[in-house]
Amino acid sequence: MVRPADGLTSIGLDFVDAQVEASVLGVLATVETELRASVASADPLVTEAARHLVEAGGKRFRPLLVALGAQFGDPTAAQVVPAAVVMELTHLATLYHDDVMDEAPVRRGAPSANSRWTNSVAILVGDYLFARAADLAADLGTEAVRLQARTFARLVHGQIAETVGPRAGADPVAHYLHVIGEKTGSLIATSARFGGMFGNASPEHIAALTGYGETIGVAFQLSDDLLDIASESTQSGKTPGTDLREGVPTLPVLYALASDDSDAASVRLRDILSAGPVTEDDLHAEALGLLRESPALKRARETVRSYAEEARQQLSPLPDTAPRRAMESLCDFIADRTS
């Protein structure tokens, strides 16, 4: 089993204060236990398939934001852990569906559910996890159910927008950032909001946490996309250049395609990228090398930094305490991790 601290190491969180660290890690440890209990079913196959990604681990970024948000009220409040479980179950459900849509063979270092049990089973297990999340949200009250449903609606809109692609004449970069906001920022925003709500923080603090979650979520996803190009290792959790090989148009690629730079390297890079997925090994290596040295990658890094800085500014209404400084440390880490 993955311990909570394992995922936090990869996130780059500095707790600043030992008491805050103990409190957050305590919440996350309980979340791990409750996640396994919450996906149990009378059907052994459903239980096995539903626990597949739970037991594969992960960063638990969304429960982390719940736990941190609760620090601005009462982090020991009884509803904090269930709220974190609701957010993680919702996230895990989307992963089952994403793997079917992407035809992904592997997730978190293990065979994906769709490759192990078929697409139909993976889709239905994702639906089951959504249902379990909604069931738990009902115990948190009407407002929690409404927020979880609205967040799910944003996730679906984001997936549809990504699947359809930008409309004719639309800016591909703006479309891409919109998709990330809907697919990633929305759930992380609700996670931070749930932490404040169920930790009984003030309305002003809940609003600040929500804005922070939305922005830091976009920044974190963008930085993951950059790592797919910039890292020499598997720091991003997958083989570098995977998105390039699969034809996924991440921010550096979109910036490169939109560039009007006339130098030979930029022209060559646009020629390669405009042809679609870069699957041939030599061409893939060339494109990856050109991207790593391109103005497009530098511009994408600047975009990540701007989102990280905006997230920091969203925290300004919160008291200057250890929990706030811990959340600021995430901004620093995200801004620096792809440098």
PDB file of N, CA, C and O in Angstrom, residues 155-192:
ATOM      1  N   LEU A 155     -16.557  18.543 -15.383  1.00  0.00           N
ATOM      2  CA  LEU A 155     -15.646  17.510 -15.872  1.00  0.00           C
ATOM      3  C   LEU A 155     -16.114  16.960 -17.222  1.00  0.00           C
ATOM      4  O   LEU A 155     -15.322  16.777 -18.151  1.00  0.00           O
ATOM      5  N   VAL A 156     -17.413  16.704 -17.324  1.00  0.00           N
ATOM      6  CA  VAL A 156     -17.967  16.160 -18.568  1.00  0.00           C
ATOM      7  C   VAL A 156     -17.847  17.180 -19.696  1.00  0.00           C
ATOM      8  O   VAL A 156     -17.458  16.837 -20.825  1.00  0.00           O
ATOM      9  N   HIS A 157     -18.164  18.432 -19.406  1.00  0.00           N
ATOM     10  CA  HIS A 157     -18.014  19.474 -20.430  1.00  0.00           C
ATOM     11  C   HIS A 157     -16.571  19.566 -20.911  1.00  0.00           C
ATOM     12  O   HIS A 157     -16.311  19.734 -22.107  1.00  0.00           O
ATOM     13  N   GLY A 158     -15.631  19.457 -19.974  1.00  0.00           N
ATOM     14  CA  GLY A 158     -14.222  19.514 -20.348  1.00  0.00           C
ATOM     15  C   GLY A 158     -13.819  18.353 -21.228  1.00  0.00           C
ATOM     16  O   GLY A 158     -13.080  18.519 -22.208  1.00  0.00           O
ATOM     17  N   GLN A 159     -14.320  17.156 -20.892  1.00  0.00           N
ATOM     18  CA  GLN A 159     -13.986  15.985 -21.701  1.00  0.00           C
ATOM     19  C   GLN A 159     -14.593  16.087 -23.094  1.00  0.00           C
ATOM     20  O   GLN A 159     -13.958  15.721 -24.092  1.00  0.00           O
ATOM     21  N   ILE A 160     -15.819  16.587 -23.175  1.00  0.00           N
ATOM     22  CA  ILE A 160     -16.449  16.771 -24.479  1.00  0.00           C
ATOM     23  C   ILE A 160     -15.659  17.785 -25.306  1.00  0.00           C
ATOM     24  O   ILE A 160     -15.382  17.562 -26.494  1.00  0.00           O
ATOM     25  N   ALA A 161     -15.277  18.885 -24.682  1.00  0.00           N
ATOM     26  CA  ALA A 161     -14.514  19.914 -25.396  1.00  0.00           C
ATOM     27  C   ALA A 161     -13.185  19.367 -25.895  1.00  0.00           C
ATOM     28  O   ALA A 161     -12.757  19.659 -27.023  1.00  0.00           O
ATOM     29  N   GLU A 162     -12.527  18.545 -25.078  1.00  0.00           N
ATOM     30  CA  GLU A 162     -11.260  17.944 -25.493  1.00  0.00           C
ATOM     31  C   GLU A 162     -11.474  16.974 -26.647  1.00  0.00           C
ATOM     32  O   GLU A 162     -10.687  16.937 -27.601  1.00  0.00           O
ATOM     33  N   THR A 163     -12.550  16.193 -26.579  1.00  0.00           N
ATOM     34  CA  THR A 163     -12.823  15.192 -27.602  1.00  0.00           C
ATOM     35  C   THR A 163     -13.166  15.839 -28.942  1.00  0.00           C
ATOM     36  O   THR A 163     -12.689  15.410 -29.996  1.00  0.00           O
ATOM     37  N   VAL A 164     -13.983  16.880 -28.899  1.00  0.00           N
ATOM     38  CA  VAL A 164     -14.423  17.559 -30.127  1.00  0.00           C
ATOM     39  C   VAL A 164     -13.324  18.441 -30.700  1.00  0.00           C
ATOM     40  O   VAL A 164     -13.164  18.559 -31.914  1.00  0.00           O
ATOM     41  N   GLY A 165     -12.539  19.056 -29.814  1.00  0.00           N
ATOM     42  CA  GLY A 165     -11.483  19.960 -30.263  1.00  0.00           C
ATOM     43  C   GLY A 165     -11.997  21.380 -30.423  1.00  0.00           C
ATOM     44  O   GLY A 165     -13.205  21.630 -30.311  1.00  0.00           O
ATOM     45  N   PRO A 166     -11.112  22.333 -30.663  1.00  0.00           N
ATOM     46  CA  PRO A 166     -11.539  23.732 -30.802  1.00  0.00           C
ATOM     47  C   PRO A 166     -12.409  23.936 -32.038  1.00  0.00           C
ATOM     48  O   PRO A 166     -12.226  23.273 -33.056  1.00  0.00           O
ATOM     49  N   ARG A 167     -13.362  24.835 -31.922  1.00  0.00           N
ATOM     50  CA  ARG A 167     -14.219  25.167 -33.067  1.00  0.00           C
ATOM     51  C   ARG A 167     -13.406  25.891 -34.133  1.00  0.00           C
ATOM     52  O   ARG A 167     -12.331  26.444 -33.850  1.00  0.00           O
ATOM     53  N   ALA A 168     -13.919  25.890 -35.333  1.00  0.00           N
ATOM     54  CA  ALA A 168     -13.231  26.563 -36.447  1.00  0.00           C
ATOM     55  C   ALA A 168     -12.997  28.029 -36.095  1.00  0.00           C
ATOM     56  O   ALA A 168     -13.912  28.733 -35.670  1.00  0.00           O
ATOM     57  N   GLY A 169     -11.760  28.454 -36.239  1.00  0.00           N
ATOM     58  CA  GLY A 169     -11.405  29.832 -35.963  1.00  0.00           C
ATOM     59  C   GLY A 169     -11.085  30.127 -34.518  1.00  0.00           C
ATOM     60  O   GLY A 169     -10.634  31.231 -34.191  1.00  0.00           O
ATOM     61  N   ALA A 170     -11.307  29.157 -33.621  1.00  0.00           N
ATOM     62  CA  ALA A 170     -11.015  29.373 -32.199  1.00  0.00           C
ATOM     63  C   ALA A 170      -9.519  29.233 -31.938  1.00  0.00           C
ATOM     64  O   ALA A 170      -8.794  28.562 -32.681  1.00  0.00           O
ATOM     65  N   ASP A 171      -9.065  29.862 -30.880  1.00  0.00           N
ATOM     66  CA  ASP A 171      -7.657  29.798 -30.484  1.00  0.00           C
ATOM     67  C   ASP A 171      -7.386  28.446 -29.810  1.00  0.00           C
ATOM     68  O   ASP A 171      -7.958  28.162 -28.753  1.00  0.00           O
ATOM     69  N   PRO A 172      -6.533  27.605 -30.390  1.00  0.00           N
ATOM     70  CA  PRO A 172      -6.275  26.289 -29.789  1.00  0.00           C
ATOM     71  C   PRO A 172      -5.707  26.371 -28.375  1.00  0.00           C
ATOM     72  O   PRO A 172      -6.000  25.508 -27.540  1.00  0.00           O
ATOM     73  N   VAL A 173      -4.898  27.396 -28.099  1.00  0.00           N
ATOM     74  CA  VAL A 173      -4.316  27.528 -26.760  1.00  0.00           C
ATOM     75  C   VAL A 173      -5.404  27.854 -25.742  1.00  0.00           C
ATOM     76  O   VAL A 173      -5.473  27.259 -24.662  1.00  0.00           O
ATOM     77  N   ALA A 174      -6.264  28.803 -26.078  1.00  0.00           N
ATOM     78  CA  ALA A 174      -7.364  29.159 -25.176  1.00  0.00           C
ATOM     79  C   ALA A 174      -8.273  27.960 -24.939  1.00  0.00           C
ATOM     80  O   ALA A 174      -8.744  27.715 -23.821  1.00  0.00           O
ATOM     81  N   HIS A 175      -8.522  27.196 -26.001  1.00  0.00           N
ATOM     82  CA  HIS A 175      -9.349  25.996 -25.870  1.00  0.00           C
ATOM     83  C   HIS A 175      -8.689  24.987 -24.942  1.00  0.00           C
ATOM     84  O   HIS A 175      -9.351  24.401 -24.071  1.00  0.00           O
ATOM     85  N   TYR A 176      -7.396  24.789 -25.094  1.00  0.00           N
ATOM     86  CA  TYR A 176      -6.661  23.830 -24.268  1.00  0.00           C
ATOM     87  C   TYR A 176      -6.697  24.235 -22.790  1.00  0.00           C
ATOM     88  O   TYR A 176      -6.947  23.399 -21.912  1.00  0.00           O
ATOM     89  N   LEU A 177      -6.487  25.508 -22.512  1.00  0.00           N
ATOM     90  CA  LEU A 177      -6.513  25.986 -21.131  1.00  0.00           C
ATOM     91  C   LEU A 177      -7.914  25.861 -20.540  1.00  0.00           C
ATOM     92  O   LEU A 177      -8.072  25.551 -19.347  1.00  0.00           O
ATOM     93  N   HIS A 178      -8.923  26.075 -21.372  1.00  0.00           N
ATOM     94  CA  HIS A 178     -10.304  25.892 -20.919  1.00  0.00           C
ATOM     95  C   HIS A 178     -10.553  24.427 -20.544  1.00  0.00           C
ATOM     96  O   HIS A 178     -11.168  24.138 -19.505  1.00  0.00           O
ATOM     97  N   VAL A 179     -10.084  23.509 -21.376  1.00  0.00           N
ATOM     98  CA  VAL A 179     -10.263  22.086 -21.100  1.00  0.00           C
ATOM     99  C   VAL A 179      -9.618  21.706 -19.769  1.00  0.00           C
ATOM    100  O   VAL A 179     -10.215  20.997 -18.949  1.00  0.00           O
ATOM    101  N   ILE A 180      -8.410  22.177 -19.532  1.00  0.00           N
ATOM    102  CA  ILE A 180      -7.717  21.850 -18.281  1.00  0.00           C
ATOM    103  C   ILE A 180      -8.466  22.436 -17.085  1.00  0.00           C
ATOM    104  O   ILE A 180      -8.596  21.799 -16.035  1.00  0.00           O
ATOM    105  N   GLY A 181      -8.973  23.657 -17.231  1.00  0.00           N
ATOM    106  CA  GLY A 181      -9.755  24.246 -16.156  1.00  0.00           C
ATOM    107  C   GLY A 181     -10.980  23.408 -15.818  1.00  0.00           C
ATOM    108  O   GLY A 181     -11.300  23.186 -14.644  1.00  0.00           O
ATOM    109  N   GLU A 182     -11.667  22.908 -16.858  1.00  0.00           N
ATOM    110  CA  GLU A 182     -12.869  22.112 -16.643  1.00  0.00           C
ATOM    111  C   GLU A 182     -12.536  20.711 -16.119  1.00  0.00           C
ATOM    112  O   GLU A 182     -13.199  20.208 -15.211  1.00  0.00           O
ATOM    113  N   LYS A 183     -11.531  20.074 -16.693  1.00  0.00           N
ATOM    114  CA  LYS A 183     -11.232  18.687 -16.345  1.00  0.00           C
ATOM    115  C   LYS A 183     -10.426  18.545 -15.058  1.00  0.00           C
ATOM    116  O   LYS A 183     -10.597  17.573 -14.311  1.00  0.00           O
ATOM    117  N   THR A 184      -9.514  19.479 -14.801  1.00  0.00           N
ATOM    118  CA  THR A 184      -8.612  19.346 -13.657  1.00  0.00           C
ATOM    119  C   THR A 184      -8.870  20.413 -12.597  1.00  0.00           C
ATOM    120  O   THR A 184      -9.037  20.103 -11.418  1.00  0.00           O
ATOM    121  N   GLY A 185      -8.917  21.666 -13.025  1.00  0.00           N
ATOM    122  CA  GLY A 185      -9.099  22.749 -12.071  1.00  0.00           C
ATOM    123  C   GLY A 185     -10.389  22.647 -11.294  1.00  0.00           C
ATOM    124  O   GLY A 185     -10.432  22.939 -10.088  1.00  0.00           O
ATOM    125  N   SER A 186     -11.456  22.192 -11.946  1.00  0.00           N
ATOM    126  CA  SER A 186     -12.765  22.159 -11.296  1.00  0.00           C
ATOM    127  C   SER A 186     -12.776  21.261 -10.061  1.00  0.00           C
ATOM    128  O   SER A 186     -13.274  21.648  -8.998  1.00  0.00           O
ATOM    129  N   LEU A 187     -12.226  20.067 -10.186  1.00  0.00           N
ATOM    130  CA  LEU A 187     -12.272  19.106  -9.082  1.00  0.00           C
ATOM    131  C   LEU A 187     -11.330  19.518  -7.950  1.00  0.00           C
ATOM    132  O   LEU A 187     -11.647  19.333  -6.769  1.00  0.00           O
ATOM    133  N   ILE A 188     -10.209  20.092  -8.292  1.00  0.00           N
ATOM    134  CA  ILE A 188      -9.273  20.546  -7.259  1.00  0.00           C
ATOM    135  C   ILE A 188      -9.838  21.773  -6.547  1.00  0.00           C
ATOM    136  O   ILE A 188      -9.666  21.942  -5.333  1.00  0.00           O
ATOM    137  N   ALA A 189     -10.546  22.631  -7.276  1.00  0.00           N
ATOM    138  CA  ALA A 189     -11.219  23.777  -6.655  1.00  0.00           C
ATOM    139  C   ALA A 189     -12.261  23.306  -5.650  1.00  0.00           C
ATOM    140  O   ALA A 189     -12.341  23.819  -4.517  1.00  0.00           O
ATOM    141  N   THR A 190     -13.054  22.322  -6.039  1.00  0.00           N
ATOM    142  CA  THR A 190     -14.079  21.806  -5.130  1.00  0.00           C
ATOM    143  C   THR A 190     -13.444  21.106  -3.940  1.00  0.00           C
ATOM    144  O   THR A 190     -13.966  21.158  -2.821  1.00  0.00           O
ATOM    145  N   SER A 191     -12.307  20.469  -4.144  1.00  0.00           N
ATOM    146  CA  SER A 191     -11.607  19.817  -3.037  1.00  0.00           C
ATOM    147  C   SER A 191     -11.195  20.840  -1.981  1.00  0.00           C
ATOM    148  O   SER A 191     -11.444  20.646  -0.778  1.00  0.00           O
ATOM    149  N   ALA A 192     -10.565  21.924  -2.417  1.00  0.00           N
ATOM    150  CA  ALA A 192     -10.154  22.959  -1.468  1.00  0.00           C
ATOM    151  C   ALA A 192     -11.379  23.592  -0.806  1.00  0.00           C
ATOM    152  O   ALA A 192     -11.372  23.901   0.392  1.00  0.00           O
TER     153      ALA A 192
END
